[in-house]
PDB file of C-alpha atoms in Angstrom:
ATOM      1  CA  UNK T 192      29.037  38.517 -52.452  1.00 40.00           C
ATOM      2  CA  UNK T 193      31.141  40.883 -50.416  1.00 39.00           C
ATOM      3  CA  UNK T 194      31.015  39.868 -46.848  1.00 47.00           C
ATOM      4  CA  UNK T 195      31.172  42.005 -43.810  1.00 45.00           C
ATOM      5  CA  UNK T 196      34.647  42.010 -41.796  1.00 47.00           C
ATOM      6  CA  UNK T 197      34.743  39.075 -39.252  1.00 51.00           C
ATOM      7  CA  UNK T 198      32.883  36.884 -41.253  1.00 50.00           C
ATOM      8  CA  UNK T 199      34.233  33.224 -40.798  1.00 55.00           C
ATOM      9  CA  UNK T 200      34.644  31.234 -44.219  1.00 54.00           C
ATOM     10  CA  UNK T 201      31.846  28.791 -43.047  1.00 59.00           C
ATOM     11  CA  UNK T 202      29.436  31.750 -42.515  1.00 58.00           C
ATOM     12  CA  UNK T 203      30.366  33.286 -45.741  1.00 57.00           C
ATOM     13  CA  UNK T 204      29.711  29.922 -47.353  1.00 55.00           C
ATOM     14  CA  UNK T 205      26.362  29.927 -45.953  1.00 60.00           C
ATOM     15  CA  UNK T 206      25.535  33.266 -46.696  1.00 61.00           C
ATOM     16  CA  UNK T 207      25.886  32.356 -50.498  1.00 61.00           C
ATOM     17  CA  UNK T 208      23.635  29.235 -50.227  1.00 59.00           C
ATOM     18  CA  UNK T 209      19.893  30.147 -51.111  1.00 63.00           C
ATOM     19  CA  UNK T 210      17.333  28.616 -48.975  1.00 64.00           C
ATOM     20  CA  UNK T 211      16.048  25.556 -51.158  1.00 64.00           C
ATOM     21  CA  UNK T 212      12.603  23.608 -51.683  1.00 59.00           C
ATOM     22  CA  UNK T 213      13.104  20.388 -49.817  1.00 54.00           C
ATOM     23  CA  UNK T 214       9.591  18.879 -50.645  1.00 58.00           C
ATOM     24  CA  UNK T 215      11.141  16.370 -52.921  1.00 52.00           C
ATOM     25  CA  UNK T 216      14.374  15.767 -51.135  1.00 54.00           C
ATOM     26  CA  UNK T 217      14.910  12.042 -49.979  1.00 53.00           C
ATOM     27  CA  UNK T 218      15.761  12.494 -46.434  1.00 52.00           C
ATOM     28  CA  UNK T 219      15.538   8.818 -45.185  1.00 54.00           C
ATOM     29  CA  UNK T 220      16.083   5.709 -46.964  1.00 55.00           C
ATOM     30  CA  UNK T 221      15.980   3.003 -43.876  1.00 53.00           C
ATOM     31  CA  UNK T 222      19.712   1.992 -44.572  1.00 61.00           C
ATOM     32  CA  UNK T 223      20.419  -0.013 -41.510  1.00 55.00           C
ATOM     33  CA  UNK T 224      23.553   0.838 -39.407  1.00 56.00           C
ATOM     34  CA  UNK T 225      26.774  -1.364 -39.986  1.00 71.00           C
ATOM     35  CA  UNK T 226      26.717  -3.565 -36.959  1.00 89.00           C
ATOM     36  CA  UNK T 227      25.605  -4.007 -33.416  1.00 93.00           C
ATOM     37  CA  UNK T 228      28.768  -2.408 -32.269  1.00 95.00           C
ATOM     38  CA  UNK T 229      28.494   0.819 -34.355  1.00 94.00           C
ATOM     39  CA  UNK T 230      25.074   1.150 -32.893  1.00 94.00           C
ATOM     40  CA  UNK T 231      25.954   0.744 -29.514  1.00 96.00           C
ATOM     41  CA  UNK T 232      28.768   3.353 -30.173  1.00 97.00           C
ATOM     42  CA  UNK T 233      26.583   5.849 -31.626  1.00 97.00           C
ATOM     43  CA  UNK T 234      24.195   5.419 -29.067  1.00 96.00           C
ATOM     44  CA  UNK T 235      26.719   5.849 -26.134  1.00 97.00           C
ATOM     45  CA  UNK T 236      27.974   9.274 -27.852  1.00 98.00           C
ATOM     46  CA  UNK T 237      24.703  10.639 -27.978  1.00 97.00           C
ATOM     47  CA  UNK T 238      23.464   9.541 -24.689  1.00 95.00           C
ATOM     48  CA  UNK T 239      26.616  10.906 -22.797  1.00 96.00           C
ATOM     49  CA  UNK T 240      25.791  14.155 -24.061  1.00 97.00           C
ATOM     50  CA  UNK T 241      22.342  14.185 -23.342  1.00 93.00           C
ATOM     51  CA  UNK T 242      22.930  12.519 -19.852  1.00 88.00           C
ATOM     52  CA  UNK T 243      23.505  15.844 -18.155  1.00 85.00           C
ATOM     53  CA  UNK T 244      26.173  17.757 -20.126  1.00 94.00           C
ATOM     54  CA  UNK T 245      25.640  21.492 -20.441  1.00 94.00           C
ATOM     55  CA  UNK T 246      27.887  23.344 -22.295  1.00 94.00           C
ATOM     56  CA  UNK T 247      28.245  27.218 -21.011  1.00 92.00           C
ATOM     57  CA  UNK T 248      29.478  30.596 -22.520  1.00 91.00           C
ATOM     58  CA  UNK T 249      29.507  33.752 -20.582  1.00 90.00           C
ATOM     59  CA  UNK T 250      27.929  32.054 -17.677  1.00 91.00           C
ATOM     60  CA  UNK T 251      24.826  30.918 -19.773  1.00 94.00           C
ATOM     61  CA  UNK T 252      24.007  27.586 -21.104  1.00 95.00           C
ATOM     62  CA  UNK T 253      24.335  26.681 -24.643  1.00 96.00           C
ATOM     63  CA  UNK T 254      21.948  24.673 -26.516  1.00 96.00           C
ATOM     64  CA  UNK T 255      23.145  21.869 -28.862  1.00 97.00           C
ATOM     65  CA  UNK T 256      22.027  18.930 -31.020  1.00 96.00           C
ATOM     66  CA  UNK T 257      23.603  15.739 -30.828  1.00 97.00           C
ATOM     67  CA  UNK T 258      22.674  13.383 -33.650  1.00 96.00           C
ATOM     68  CA  UNK T 259      23.196  10.097 -34.731  1.00 96.00           C
ATOM     69  CA  UNK T 260      23.206   8.535 -38.459  1.00 94.00           C
ATOM     70  CA  UNK T 261      21.361  11.877 -39.755  1.00 95.00           C
ATOM     71  CA  UNK T 262      22.328  13.325 -43.089  1.00 95.00           C
ATOM     72  CA  UNK T 263      23.833  17.000 -43.675  1.00 95.00           C
ATOM     73  CA  UNK T 264      22.476  18.683 -46.352  1.00 93.00           C
ATOM     74  CA  UNK T 265      24.631  21.461 -47.672  1.00 92.00           C
ATOM     75  CA  UNK T 266      22.279  22.136 -50.450  1.00 89.00           C
ATOM     76  CA  UNK T 267      20.037  20.292 -52.695  1.00 85.00           C
ATOM     77  CA  UNK T 268      22.562  19.649 -55.601  1.00 86.00           C
ATOM     78  CA  UNK T 269      24.763  17.270 -53.735  1.00 89.00           C
ATOM     79  CA  UNK T 270      23.830  14.220 -51.889  1.00 91.00           C
ATOM     80  CA  UNK T 271      23.779  14.537 -48.044  1.00 93.00           C
ATOM     81  CA  UNK T 272      26.979  13.344 -46.281  1.00 95.00           C
ATOM     82  CA  UNK T 273      25.835  11.230 -43.228  1.00 95.00           C
ATOM     83  CA  UNK T 274      28.161  11.000 -40.111  1.00 97.00           C
ATOM     84  CA  UNK T 275      27.634   8.617 -37.526  1.00 97.00           C
ATOM     85  CA  UNK T 276      27.634  11.107 -34.885  1.00 98.00           C
ATOM     86  CA  UNK T 277      27.250  14.801 -35.110  1.00 98.00           C
ATOM     87  CA  UNK T 278      27.302  17.917 -32.432  1.00 98.00           C
ATOM     88  CA  UNK T 279      26.402  21.341 -33.400  1.00 98.00           C
ATOM     89  CA  UNK T 280      26.598  23.855 -30.644  1.00 98.00           C
ATOM     90  CA  UNK T 281      24.496  27.107 -30.171  1.00 96.00           C
ATOM     91  CA  UNK T 282      21.586  25.271 -32.352  1.00 95.00           C
ATOM     92  CA  UNK T 283      17.948  24.561 -30.773  1.00 92.00           C
ATOM     93  CA  UNK T 284      16.609  21.418 -31.350  1.00 88.00           C
ATOM     94  CA  UNK T 285      13.656  21.632 -34.048  1.00 86.00           C
ATOM     95  CA  UNK T 286      10.224  22.504 -32.695  1.00 86.00           C
ATOM     96  CA  UNK T 287       8.590  19.835 -35.000  1.00 85.00           C
ATOM     97  CA  UNK T 288      11.129  17.192 -35.949  1.00 80.00           C
ATOM     98  CA  UNK T 289       8.624  15.340 -38.015  1.00 82.00           C
ATOM     99  CA  UNK T 290       8.500  18.619 -40.428  1.00 82.00           C
ATOM    100  CA  UNK T 291      10.291  17.816 -43.863  1.00 79.00           C
ATOM    101  CA  UNK T 292      12.209  20.904 -43.287  1.00 77.00           C
ATOM    102  CA  UNK T 293      13.813  19.695 -40.149  1.00 81.00           C
ATOM    103  CA  UNK T 294      14.025  15.657 -40.675  1.00 86.00           C
ATOM    104  CA  UNK T 295      17.864  16.016 -41.453  1.00 92.00           C
ATOM    105  CA  UNK T 296      20.523  18.552 -40.789  1.00 95.00           C
ATOM    106  CA  UNK T 297      19.689  21.108 -43.337  1.00 93.00           C
ATOM    107  CA  UNK T 298      22.606  23.842 -43.041  1.00 94.00           C
ATOM    108  CA  UNK T 299      20.196  26.676 -44.087  1.00 92.00           C
ATOM    109  CA  UNK T 300      17.713  25.921 -41.457  1.00 91.00           C
ATOM    110  CA  UNK T 301      20.148  25.997 -38.404  1.00 93.00           C
ATOM    111  CA  UNK T 302      22.687  28.555 -40.217  1.00 92.00           C
ATOM    112  CA  UNK T 303      25.971  26.668 -39.290  1.00 95.00           C
ATOM    113  CA  UNK T 304      27.658  23.346 -39.952  1.00 97.00           C
ATOM    114  CA  UNK T 305      28.514  20.820 -36.940  1.00 98.00           C
ATOM    115  CA  UNK T 306      31.315  21.865 -34.786  1.00 98.00           C
ATOM    116  CA  UNK T 307      32.366  18.163 -34.621  1.00 99.00           C
ATOM    117  CA  UNK T 308      31.436  15.089 -36.936  1.00 99.00           C
ATOM    118  CA  UNK T 309      32.527  11.283 -36.103  1.00 99.00           C
ATOM    119  CA  UNK T 310      32.809   8.456 -38.069  1.00 98.00           C
ATOM    120  CA  UNK T 311      33.097   4.656 -36.751  1.00 97.00           C
ATOM    121  CA  UNK T 312      34.592   2.415 -39.192  1.00 96.00           C
ATOM    122  CA  UNK T 313      33.092  -0.936 -39.932  1.00 91.00           C
ATOM    123  CA  UNK T 314      34.717  -1.527 -43.663  1.00 90.00           C
ATOM    124  CA  UNK T 315      36.839  -0.177 -46.006  1.00 89.00           C
ATOM    125  CA  UNK T 316      33.775   1.075 -48.267  1.00 88.00           C
ATOM    126  CA  UNK T 317      32.920   4.385 -46.390  1.00 88.00           C
ATOM    127  CA  UNK T 318      35.901   6.629 -47.528  1.00 91.00           C
ATOM    128  CA  UNK T 319      36.323   8.030 -44.024  1.00 94.00           C
ATOM    129  CA  UNK T 320      39.750   9.281 -44.682  1.00 94.00           C
ATOM    130  CA  UNK T 321      38.976   9.957 -48.319  1.00 94.00           C
ATOM    131  CA  UNK T 322      35.783  11.496 -49.805  1.00 94.00           C
ATOM    132  CA  UNK T 323      34.128  11.996 -46.632  1.00 95.00           C
ATOM    133  CA  UNK T 324      37.208  13.762 -45.168  1.00 96.00           C
ATOM    134  CA  UNK T 325      37.192  15.878 -48.065  1.00 96.00           C
ATOM    135  CA  UNK T 326      33.395  16.897 -47.845  1.00 96.00           C
ATOM    136  CA  UNK T 327      33.733  17.615 -44.238  1.00 97.00           C
ATOM    137  CA  UNK T 328      36.795  19.944 -44.848  1.00 97.00           C
ATOM    138  CA  UNK T 329      35.008  21.621 -48.058  1.00 96.00           C
ATOM    139  CA  UNK T 330      32.153  22.406 -45.762  1.00 96.00           C
ATOM    140  CA  UNK T 331      34.500  24.050 -42.839  1.00 96.00           C
ATOM    141  CA  UNK T 332      33.547  21.362 -40.315  1.00 98.00           C
ATOM    142  CA  UNK T 333      36.141  22.657 -37.341  1.00 98.00           C
ATOM    143  CA  UNK T 334      36.670  19.117 -36.119  1.00 99.00           C
ATOM    144  CA  UNK T 335      36.609  15.361 -37.583  1.00 99.00           C
ATOM    145  CA  UNK T 336      37.156  11.989 -35.874  1.00 99.00           C
ATOM    146  CA  UNK T 337      37.708   8.521 -37.234  1.00 98.00           C
ATOM    147  CA  UNK T 338      37.143   5.882 -34.706  1.00 98.00           C
ATOM    148  CA  UNK T 339      38.434   2.341 -36.618  1.00 97.00           C
ATOM    149  CA  UNK T 340      37.814  -0.504 -34.064  1.00 96.00           C
ATOM    150  CA  UNK T 341      38.298  -3.125 -36.317  1.00 95.00           C
ATOM    151  CA  UNK T 342      41.548  -1.572 -37.965  1.00 96.00           C
ATOM    152  CA  UNK T 343      39.652  -1.750 -41.394  1.00 94.00           C
ATOM    153  CA  UNK T 344      41.498   1.342 -42.629  1.00 95.00           C
ATOM    154  CA  UNK T 345      45.066   1.029 -40.791  1.00 94.00           C
ATOM    155  CA  UNK T 346      46.547  -0.022 -37.744  1.00 95.00           C
ATOM    156  CA  UNK T 347      45.528   3.466 -36.091  1.00 96.00           C
ATOM    157  CA  UNK T 348      42.744   2.819 -34.089  1.00 98.00           C
ATOM    158  CA  UNK T 349      41.732   6.476 -33.291  1.00 98.00           C
ATOM    159  CA  UNK T 350      42.510   9.529 -35.319  1.00 98.00           C
ATOM    160  CA  UNK T 351      41.280  13.139 -34.964  1.00 98.00           C
ATOM    161  CA  UNK T 352      41.691  16.274 -37.208  1.00 98.00           C
ATOM    162  CA  UNK T 353      41.225  20.086 -36.921  1.00 98.00           C
ATOM    163  CA  UNK T 354      40.654  22.458 -39.730  1.00 97.00           C
ATOM    164  CA  UNK T 355      43.601  24.554 -41.015  1.00 96.00           C
ATOM    165  CA  UNK T 356      42.338  26.524 -44.005  1.00 93.00           C
ATOM    166  CA  UNK T 357      41.097  24.310 -46.353  1.00 92.00           C
ATOM    167  CA  UNK T 358      42.365  21.052 -45.129  1.00 95.00           C
ATOM    168  CA  UNK T 359      42.237  18.844 -41.960  1.00 98.00           C
ATOM    169  CA  UNK T 360      45.623  18.528 -39.928  1.00 98.00           C
ATOM    170  CA  UNK T 361      46.139  16.149 -37.249  1.00 98.00           C
ATOM    171  CA  UNK T 362      44.726  16.959 -33.857  1.00 98.00           C
ATOM    172  CA  UNK T 363      46.873  15.091 -31.373  1.00 97.00           C
ATOM    173  CA  UNK T 364      45.425  16.606 -28.316  1.00 97.00           C
ATOM    174  CA  UNK T 365      41.937  15.031 -29.295  1.00 98.00           C
ATOM    175  CA  UNK T 366      40.440  18.187 -27.927  1.00 98.00           C
ATOM    176  CA  UNK T 367      38.208  20.427 -29.744  1.00 98.00           C
ATOM    177  CA  UNK T 368      38.499  24.255 -29.176  1.00 96.00           C
ATOM    178  CA  UNK T 369      35.556  26.367 -28.219  1.00 95.00           C
ATOM    179  CA  UNK T 370      33.555  23.225 -27.252  1.00 97.00           C
ATOM    180  CA  UNK T 371      35.060  22.195 -23.690  1.00 96.00           C
ATOM    181  CA  UNK T 372      35.072  18.687 -24.981  1.00 98.00           C
ATOM    182  CA  UNK T 373      37.648  15.888 -26.295  1.00 98.00           C
ATOM    183  CA  UNK T 374      37.643  12.467 -26.728  1.00 98.00           C
ATOM    184  CA  UNK T 375      39.201   9.336 -25.389  1.00 98.00           C
ATOM    185  CA  UNK T 376      39.150   5.612 -25.388  1.00 98.00           C
ATOM    186  CA  UNK T 377      37.603   3.610 -22.654  1.00 98.00           C
ATOM    187  CA  UNK T 378      37.195   0.153 -21.872  1.00 98.00           C
ATOM    188  CA  UNK T 379      34.136  -0.922 -19.876  1.00 96.00           C
ATOM    189  CA  UNK T 380      30.341  -2.181 -20.312  1.00 95.00           C
ATOM    190  CA  UNK T 381      27.769  -0.247 -22.075  1.00 95.00           C
ATOM    191  CA  UNK T 382      24.400  -1.350 -22.420  1.00 93.00           C
ATOM    192  CA  UNK T 383      25.484  -4.875 -21.283  1.00 92.00           C
ATOM    193  CA  UNK T 384      28.115  -5.009 -24.025  1.00 94.00           C
ATOM    194  CA  UNK T 385      31.841  -5.125 -23.193  1.00 96.00           C
ATOM    195  CA  UNK T 386      34.413  -3.325 -25.383  1.00 96.00           C
ATOM    196  CA  UNK T 387      36.632  -0.321 -26.050  1.00 98.00           C
ATOM    197  CA  UNK T 388      34.604   2.781 -26.788  1.00 98.00           C
ATOM    198  CA  UNK T 389      35.211   6.055 -27.809  1.00 99.00           C
ATOM    199  CA  UNK T 390      33.960   8.475 -25.070  1.00 98.00           C
ATOM    200  CA  UNK T 391      33.496  12.486 -24.525  1.00 98.00           C
ATOM    201  CA  UNK T 392      35.782  13.821 -21.910  1.00 98.00           C
ATOM    202  CA  UNK T 393      35.194  17.399 -20.331  1.00 96.00           C
ATOM    203  CA  UNK T 394      37.972  19.784 -20.397  1.00 94.00           C
ATOM    204  CA  UNK T 395      39.695  18.173 -17.370  1.00 95.00           C
ATOM    205  CA  UNK T 396      39.837  14.868 -18.923  1.00 95.00           C
ATOM    206  CA  UNK T 397      36.835  13.323 -16.967  1.00 96.00           C
ATOM    207  CA  UNK T 398      34.655  11.038 -18.907  1.00 96.00           C
ATOM    208  CA  UNK T 399      30.961  12.418 -19.697  1.00 96.00           C
ATOM    209  CA  UNK T 400      28.685   9.862 -18.092  1.00 94.00           C
ATOM    210  CA  UNK T 401      25.529   9.055 -19.422  1.00 94.00           C
ATOM    211  CA  UNK T 402      22.190   9.164 -17.563  1.00 90.00           C
ATOM    212  CA  UNK T 403      22.351   5.867 -16.609  1.00 90.00           C
ATOM    213  CA  UNK T 404      26.260   6.080 -15.182  1.00 89.00           C
ATOM    214  CA  UNK T 405      25.164   9.305 -13.247  1.00 88.00           C
ATOM    215  CA  UNK T 406      22.194   7.359 -11.822  1.00 87.00           C
ATOM    216  CA  UNK T 407      24.701   4.386 -10.780  1.00 85.00           C
ATOM    217  CA  UNK T 408      27.156   6.809  -9.473  1.00 82.00           C
ATOM    218  CA  UNK T 409      24.560   8.461  -7.267  1.00 82.00           C
ATOM    219  CA  UNK T 410      23.139   5.267  -6.151  1.00 85.00           C
ATOM    220  CA  UNK T 411      27.021   4.138  -5.165  1.00 85.00           C
ATOM    221  CA  UNK T 412      27.282   7.342  -3.240  1.00 86.00           C
ATOM    222  CA  UNK T 413      23.884   7.254  -1.544  1.00 82.00           C
ATOM    223  CA  UNK T 414      24.913   3.777  -0.703  1.00 84.00           C
ATOM    224  CA  UNK T 415      28.350   4.620   0.816  1.00 82.00           C
ATOM    225  CA  UNK T 416      26.614   7.420   2.474  1.00 86.00           C
ATOM    226  CA  UNK T 417      24.392   4.943   4.272  1.00 87.00           C
ATOM    227  CA  UNK T 418      27.122   2.439   5.001  1.00 85.00           C
ATOM    228  CA  UNK T 419      29.077   5.617   6.560  1.00 89.00           C
ATOM    229  CA  UNK T 420      25.955   6.575   8.645  1.00 81.00           C
ATOM    230  CA  UNK T 421      25.247   2.859   9.877  1.00 86.00           C
ATOM    231  CA  UNK T 422      29.077   2.741  10.899  1.00 80.00           C
ATOM    232  CA  UNK T 423      28.509   5.991  12.728  1.00 88.00           C
ATOM    233  CA  UNK T 424      25.455   4.586  14.443  1.00 88.00           C
ATOM    234  CA  UNK T 425      27.411   1.383  15.328  1.00 86.00           C
ATOM    235  CA  UNK T 426      30.352   3.189  16.751  1.00 90.00           C
ATOM    236  CA  UNK T 427      28.045   5.489  19.101  1.00 81.00           C
ATOM    237  CA  UNK T 428      26.033   2.507  19.992  1.00 87.00           C
ATOM    238  CA  UNK T 429      29.463   0.712  21.021  1.00 83.00           C
ATOM    239  CA  UNK T 430      30.381   4.052  22.712  1.00 90.00           C
ATOM    240  CA  UNK T 431      27.176   3.811  24.511  1.00 90.00           C
ATOM    241  CA  UNK T 432      27.570   0.364  25.757  1.00 87.00           C
ATOM    242  CA  UNK T 433      31.066   0.922  26.918  1.00 91.00           C
ATOM    243  CA  UNK T 434      29.966   3.672  28.881  1.00 87.00           C
ATOM    244  CA  UNK T 435      27.036   1.537  30.191  1.00 88.00           C
ATOM    245  CA  UNK T 436      29.701  -1.102  31.100  1.00 87.00           C
ATOM    246  CA  UNK T 437      32.022   1.292  32.562  1.00 90.00           C
ATOM    247  CA  UNK T 438      29.074   2.677  34.844  1.00 91.00           C
ATOM    248  CA  UNK T 439      28.004  -0.731  36.053  1.00 90.00           C
ATOM    249  CA  UNK T 440      31.557  -1.672  36.879  1.00 92.00           C
ATOM    250  CA  UNK T 441      31.907   1.617  39.106  1.00 86.00           C
ATOM    251  CA  UNK T 442      28.467   0.412  40.749  1.00 89.00           C
ATOM    252  CA  UNK T 443      29.767  -2.692  41.631  1.00 92.00           C
ATOM    253  CA  UNK T 444      32.966  -1.389  42.844  1.00 86.00           C
ATOM    254  CA  UNK T 445      31.028   1.368  44.899  1.00 85.00           C
ATOM    255  CA  UNK T 446      28.671  -1.669  46.741  1.00 89.00           C
ATOM    256  CA  UNK T 447      31.906  -3.671  47.298  1.00 90.00           C
ATOM    257  CA  UNK T 448      33.404  -0.558  49.176  1.00 82.00           C
ATOM    258  CA  UNK T 449      30.218   0.089  51.136  1.00 87.00           C
ATOM    259  CA  UNK T 450      30.228  -3.901  52.151  1.00 89.00           C
ATOM    260  CA  UNK T 451      33.573  -3.128  53.508  1.00 86.00           C
ATOM    261  CA  UNK T 452      32.419  -0.092  55.429  1.00 82.00           C
ATOM    262  CA  UNK T 453      34.227   2.317  53.026  1.00 83.00           C
ATOM    263  CA  UNK T 454      32.158   5.376  51.503  1.00 84.00           C
ATOM    264  CA  UNK T 455      33.010   5.365  48.078  1.00 79.00           C
ATOM    265  CA  UNK T 456      32.138   9.122  47.807  1.00 83.00           C
ATOM    266  CA  UNK T 457      34.399  10.221  50.634  1.00 79.00           C
ATOM    267  CA  UNK T 458      36.814  12.847  49.675  1.00 72.00           C
TER     268      UNK T 458
END
């Protein structure tokens, strides 16, 4: 097929994919997540995007999908590839997520591949730096992140890649062009579990907070404002008491002067 000028490789790839019949596709197999840490990590990455992040373009908000453990179907001939987390910008959430056509990330339904895919490594069986990496590159997914908290694959904890032609090359900035996002490692507590977590950051390097973190920050701000107002009230009360004490001292002095036959108000 001849594609119009300006068509990206990914768009051209998609235009050549016919819309298939998905009625017999297996989109869920009830396979459990690897471990508790992985489950918590996935929930943190998705929750922080839905916790108040609003990507913008030309002054308008951009819709997005952030999903965990959902298969990407490029066609019906290949099995899906299932990233732990995916982010896709400029796509609307499905109106009916229970419909067969929208239970998974069917690229022909969303008209694009995700912008970022993330893998959280828990063993050596997932092929995150081998077959999965090759498939994501084949699908022209611009950004790929591998977080290896247990060092199952190597001593490198965090690796990010960006697409260059048909291959991934290291992305040492950990920033994803065109998204306003990057990633970093953060040590702290999430859902009552202490650990070193992969977190999203904005273009200024600030952590994207979850809704819980936003609420806690607002609570702390309100408490600090209450304490400031209370301190100001106490300061004003202390000033009032000081002024009253000064007035009473001056009154007693005036009475003593009058007792001595001296007019305290005389010029």
